[in-house]
Coordinates of C-alpha atoms and ligand atoms in Angstrom, one line a residue:
M17 CA 60.3 100.2 111.0
S18 CA 60.9 103.7 112.6
E19 CA 63.1 106.4 110.8
R20 CA 65.7 106.2 114.1
Y21 CA 66.5 102.7 113.2
M22 CA 66.6 103.0 110.0
E23 CA 69.4 105.7 110.4
V24 CA 71.4 103.3 112.7
V25 CA 71.8 100.7 109.7
T26 CA 72.4 102.9 106.6
T27 CA 75.9 103.0 105.8
P28 CA 76.9 106.3 104.7
V29 CA 77.2 107.1 100.9
F30 CA 80.3 107.2 99.2
L31 CA 80.9 111.1 98.2
E32 CA 84.0 110.4 95.1
K33 CA 86.1 113.5 94.4
R34 CA 88.3 113.2 91.6
L35 CA 92.1 114.0 92.4
S36 CA 94.3 115.9 90.3
G37 CA 97.2 114.3 91.6
N38 CA 98.7 117.0 93.2
E39 CA 97.5 116.8 96.6
P40 CA 99.6 115.8 99.2
P41 CA 98.4 112.7 100.9
R42 CA 95.9 113.1 103.9
C43 CA 95.4 110.6 106.6
V44 CA 92.3 107.9 106.7
D45 CA 91.1 110.0 109.4
G46 CA 87.5 111.3 108.8
R47 CA 87.5 114.6 111.0
P48 CA 86.7 117.8 109.8
S49 CA 89.5 119.9 108.7
D50 CA 89.6 123.4 107.8
D51 CA 93.1 123.4 105.8
S52 CA 92.7 120.4 103.9
E53 CA 93.5 119.7 99.8
Q54 CA 91.3 116.6 100.1
G55 CA 94.3 114.3 98.9
P56 CA 94.6 110.9 98.7
Q57 CA 93.8 109.0 102.0
M58 CA 96.2 106.5 103.5
L59 CA 97.3 105.7 106.9
G60 CA 99.2 108.9 108.6
G61 CA 99.0 110.1 104.7
S62 CA 102.9 109.2 103.9
I63 CA 103.8 108.1 106.9
N64 CA 102.1 105.0 105.6
V65 CA 104.3 104.7 102.7
I66 CA 107.3 105.6 104.7
L67 CA 106.3 102.3 106.7
L68 CA 105.7 99.9 103.9
E69 CA 109.2 100.8 102.6
C70 CA 111.0 100.3 106.1
I71 CA 108.8 96.8 106.6
Y72 CA 109.2 95.7 103.1
N73 CA 112.9 96.3 103.1
G74 CA 113.3 95.2 106.8
R75 CA 115.0 98.7 107.7
S76 CA 114.2 100.6 110.8
L77 CA 111.9 103.5 110.7
N78 CA 114.3 106.0 112.2
E79 CA 115.1 109.9 111.1
Q80 CA 117.2 109.2 108.3
N81 CA 115.3 106.8 106.7
A82 CA 112.0 108.3 107.3
V83 CA 113.8 111.3 105.5
D84 CA 115.2 109.4 102.4
D85 CA 111.7 108.0 101.7
I86 CA 110.0 111.5 101.6
E87 CA 112.8 112.9 99.4
N88 CA 112.8 109.8 97.1
L89 CA 108.9 110.8 96.9
H90 CA 109.8 114.1 96.1
E91 CA 112.2 112.9 93.2
M92 CA 109.6 110.7 91.7
E93 CA 107.3 114.0 91.6
F94 CA 104.9 113.3 94.3
N95 CA 103.8 115.3 96.8
T96 CA 103.8 114.4 100.8
G97 CA 101.6 115.0 103.9
A98 CA 100.8 114.1 107.2
H99 CA 98.3 115.6 109.8
R100 CA 97.6 116.7 113.4
G101 CA 94.6 117.0 115.2
Q102 CA 92.8 119.3 117.8
H103 CA 93.5 116.8 120.4
A104 CA 97.9 117.1 119.9
H105 CA 99.7 117.4 123.0
G106 CA 103.3 116.7 124.1
E107 CA 104.3 113.4 122.2
A108 CA 101.2 112.8 120.7
S109 CA 99.9 114.6 117.1
D110 CA 96.4 113.3 117.5
C111 CA 96.7 111.4 114.1
G112 CA 95.9 107.8 115.6
F113 CA 98.2 106.1 113.3
A114 CA 101.3 107.9 113.9
D115 CA 100.8 107.9 117.5
R116 CA 100.1 104.2 118.0
M117 CA 102.0 102.6 115.0
R118 CA 103.7 100.1 117.3
D119 CA 100.3 98.9 118.9
I120 CA 98.9 98.6 115.3
L121 CA 101.9 96.4 114.4
R122 CA 101.7 94.2 117.5
V123 CA 98.0 94.3 116.5
A124 CA 98.7 93.3 113.5
V125 CA 100.8 89.9 114.2
E126 CA 98.5 88.6 117.3
K127 CA 95.0 89.1 115.5
R128 CA 96.5 87.6 112.5
D129 CA 93.7 84.8 112.0
L130 CA 91.2 87.2 112.7
I131 CA 92.1 90.0 110.3
T132 CA 93.0 87.0 107.6
K133 CA 89.8 85.8 108.1
H134 CA 88.0 89.2 108.2
L135 CA 89.4 90.5 104.9
L136 CA 88.7 87.0 103.3
S137 CA 85.2 87.7 103.7
I138 CA 85.4 91.2 102.5
Y139 CA 86.8 89.5 99.4
D140 CA 84.7 86.8 98.9
Q141 CA 81.6 89.1 99.1
N142 CA 83.1 91.2 96.6
K143 CA 84.2 88.8 94.1
E144 CA 82.6 89.6 91.2
S145 CA 84.1 93.0 91.3
F146 CA 87.9 91.7 91.3
P147 CA 89.9 90.0 89.1
P148 CA 91.0 86.2 90.0
L149 CA 93.4 86.8 92.9
P150 CA 95.6 84.3 94.7
F151 CA 94.1 86.0 97.8
N152 CA 95.7 83.8 100.6
E153 CA 99.1 83.5 98.8
L154 CA 99.4 87.4 99.1
M155 CA 98.1 87.7 102.6
E156 CA 101.0 85.3 103.5
K157 CA 103.6 86.8 101.9
A158 CA 102.6 90.1 103.5
Y159 CA 102.3 88.9 106.8
E160 CA 106.0 86.7 106.4
K161 CA 107.4 90.5 106.2
I162 CA 105.3 92.1 108.8
E163 CA 105.9 89.2 111.1
A164 CA 109.8 89.5 110.8
Y165 CA 109.6 93.3 111.6
S166 CA 110.0 93.7 115.0
P167 CA 107.5 96.9 116.1
D168 CA 110.9 98.0 118.2
E169 CA 112.1 98.8 114.7
I170 CA 109.9 102.2 114.8
K171 CA 112.3 104.3 116.3
I172 CA 110.2 107.4 115.7
K173 CA 106.4 108.1 115.9
G174 CA 103.7 110.2 117.2
E175 CA 104.4 113.9 116.6
E176 CA 108.5 113.7 116.5
L177 CA 107.3 111.9 113.0
V178 CA 104.7 114.0 111.9
A179 CA 106.9 117.2 112.8
L180 CA 110.0 115.8 110.7
V181 CA 107.5 114.9 107.6
E182 CA 106.8 118.4 108.1
K183 CA 110.3 119.5 107.8
T184 CA 111.1 117.9 105.0
D185 CA 108.7 119.9 102.7
S186 CA 105.4 118.1 103.2
K187 CA 101.7 119.2 103.7
V188 CA 100.8 118.8 107.3
E189 CA 97.2 119.9 107.8
T190 CA 94.9 119.6 111.4
V191 CA 91.8 118.0 111.9
R192 CA 89.2 119.2 114.7
D193 CA 86.5 117.4 116.6
D194 CA 86.3 114.3 118.1
H195 CA 86.0 110.8 116.2
T196 CA 82.5 109.8 115.2
E197 CA 83.3 107.8 112.2
E198 CA 80.7 105.1 111.3
A199 CA 82.3 103.0 108.3
A200 CA 85.3 102.2 106.9
F201 CA 86.0 102.3 103.3
V202 CA 88.2 101.0 101.3
N203 CA 88.5 102.9 97.9
L204 CA 89.5 100.7 94.8
V205 CA 88.4 103.6 92.4
E206 CA 92.2 105.0 91.2
G207 CA 92.3 108.6 90.6
T208 CA 89.7 109.5 93.2
T209 CA 89.0 110.1 96.8
L210 CA 86.4 110.6 99.2
D211 CA 84.8 113.7 99.7
T212 CA 85.0 114.2 103.5
S213 CA 84.0 117.9 103.9
G214 CA 81.4 116.7 101.5
L215 CA 80.3 114.3 104.2
N216 CA 81.1 116.5 107.4
Q217 CA 79.0 118.9 106.0
E218 CA 75.9 116.3 106.2
G219 CA 76.9 115.4 109.9
T220 CA 79.0 112.1 108.8
Q221 CA 82.5 110.9 109.5
V222 CA 83.8 107.5 107.8
F223 CA 87.3 106.4 107.5
N224 CA 88.6 105.9 103.9
L225 CA 91.6 104.1 102.6
D226 CA 92.8 104.9 98.4
I227 CA 94.0 101.4 98.4
F228 CA 95.5 102.4 94.7
E229 CA 96.9 105.8 95.7
V230 CA 99.2 103.8 98.6
A231 CA 99.8 101.3 95.7
K232 CA 101.2 104.6 93.6
H233 CA 103.0 106.0 96.2
A234 CA 104.6 102.6 97.6
K235 CA 106.1 101.5 94.1
A236 CA 107.7 105.0 93.7
S237 CA 109.1 103.7 96.9
G238 CA 110.4 100.6 95.4
V239 CA 107.5 98.3 97.3
P240 CA 105.6 95.9 94.6
E241 CA 101.7 96.3 95.1
D242 CA 101.5 93.1 96.0
F243 CA 102.9 93.6 99.2
S244 CA 101.9 97.2 99.7
I245 CA 98.2 96.7 99.3
P246 CA 97.6 93.6 101.0
A247 CA 99.5 94.9 104.0
S248 CA 98.0 98.1 103.8
L249 CA 94.5 96.4 104.1
I250 CA 96.1 94.3 107.2
L251 CA 97.4 97.8 108.9
Y252 CA 94.1 99.4 108.0
A253 CA 92.1 96.5 109.7
A254 CA 94.7 96.4 112.8
T255 CA 94.4 100.6 112.9
E256 CA 90.6 100.1 113.5
I257 CA 91.0 97.6 116.0
V258 CA 93.3 99.5 118.2
L259 CA 91.3 102.9 117.3
V260 CA 87.7 102.1 117.5
E261 CA 87.4 98.2 119.1
D262 CA 90.1 98.4 121.6
K263 CA 88.5 101.7 123.1
G264 CA 84.8 99.7 123.3
K265 CA 83.2 101.2 120.5
P266 CA 81.1 98.6 118.3
A267 CA 83.7 97.2 115.2
L268 CA 82.9 99.4 111.7
P269 CA 81.6 98.0 108.9
V270 CA 83.9 98.0 106.3
E271 CA 82.8 98.8 102.8
I272 CA 84.4 98.4 99.4
H273 CA 83.8 101.3 96.8
F274 CA 84.2 100.5 93.2
Ligands
ZN305 ZN1 96.0 109.9 110.8

């Protein structure tokens, strides 16, 4: 086996970093950033939580509701954050999740069977590390709300939404370069995140979702974890399809970090 082949099949190692709990959330984006506190990784940073709250309660994602969600998080003593990228222009923030939210929701519904099968196979492969879960029931319930939520309820997205989050006392960081993510991690270790900057120094990029950190912020927003966890995994899978596979790149391996 040549060394080159070895490189292709090796999944990057998860570089775990402990969180202080005060860092503002950042995106699952794996690109380098020069101004990041390396906070917990969520879809679009705190935008993940805003969208979950709106879907869960059937509310429009408009300016007022987004500001309410951010201010509520501050009252609950959570910092908030989002990001832009070097390719931001006009209405595009270059945060794929913020820019493509409507498409991501649409794909989550259109590809329900595929996403459910994919998540079930990941769960099955790692079953011994999880407590017994009513997997199908959790997915069913999460999808009930996701399918009832029209993408047209997203009234504000992209740069407009990132700028609004920024204006509402949040940290907005900037990532640079192009996407070259090699894998999509789901981190199950509470109070930790991925040291993306360490990985970037090794020339590697990966996506990472700190699922229990999302659950913590969502809970402070009134969204229980039996919704926030499956719904975020569904949206993460849909994001990967929209931002990677639909752009003609091969599907990324999903890795669970315990
Ligand atoms: Zn992003």
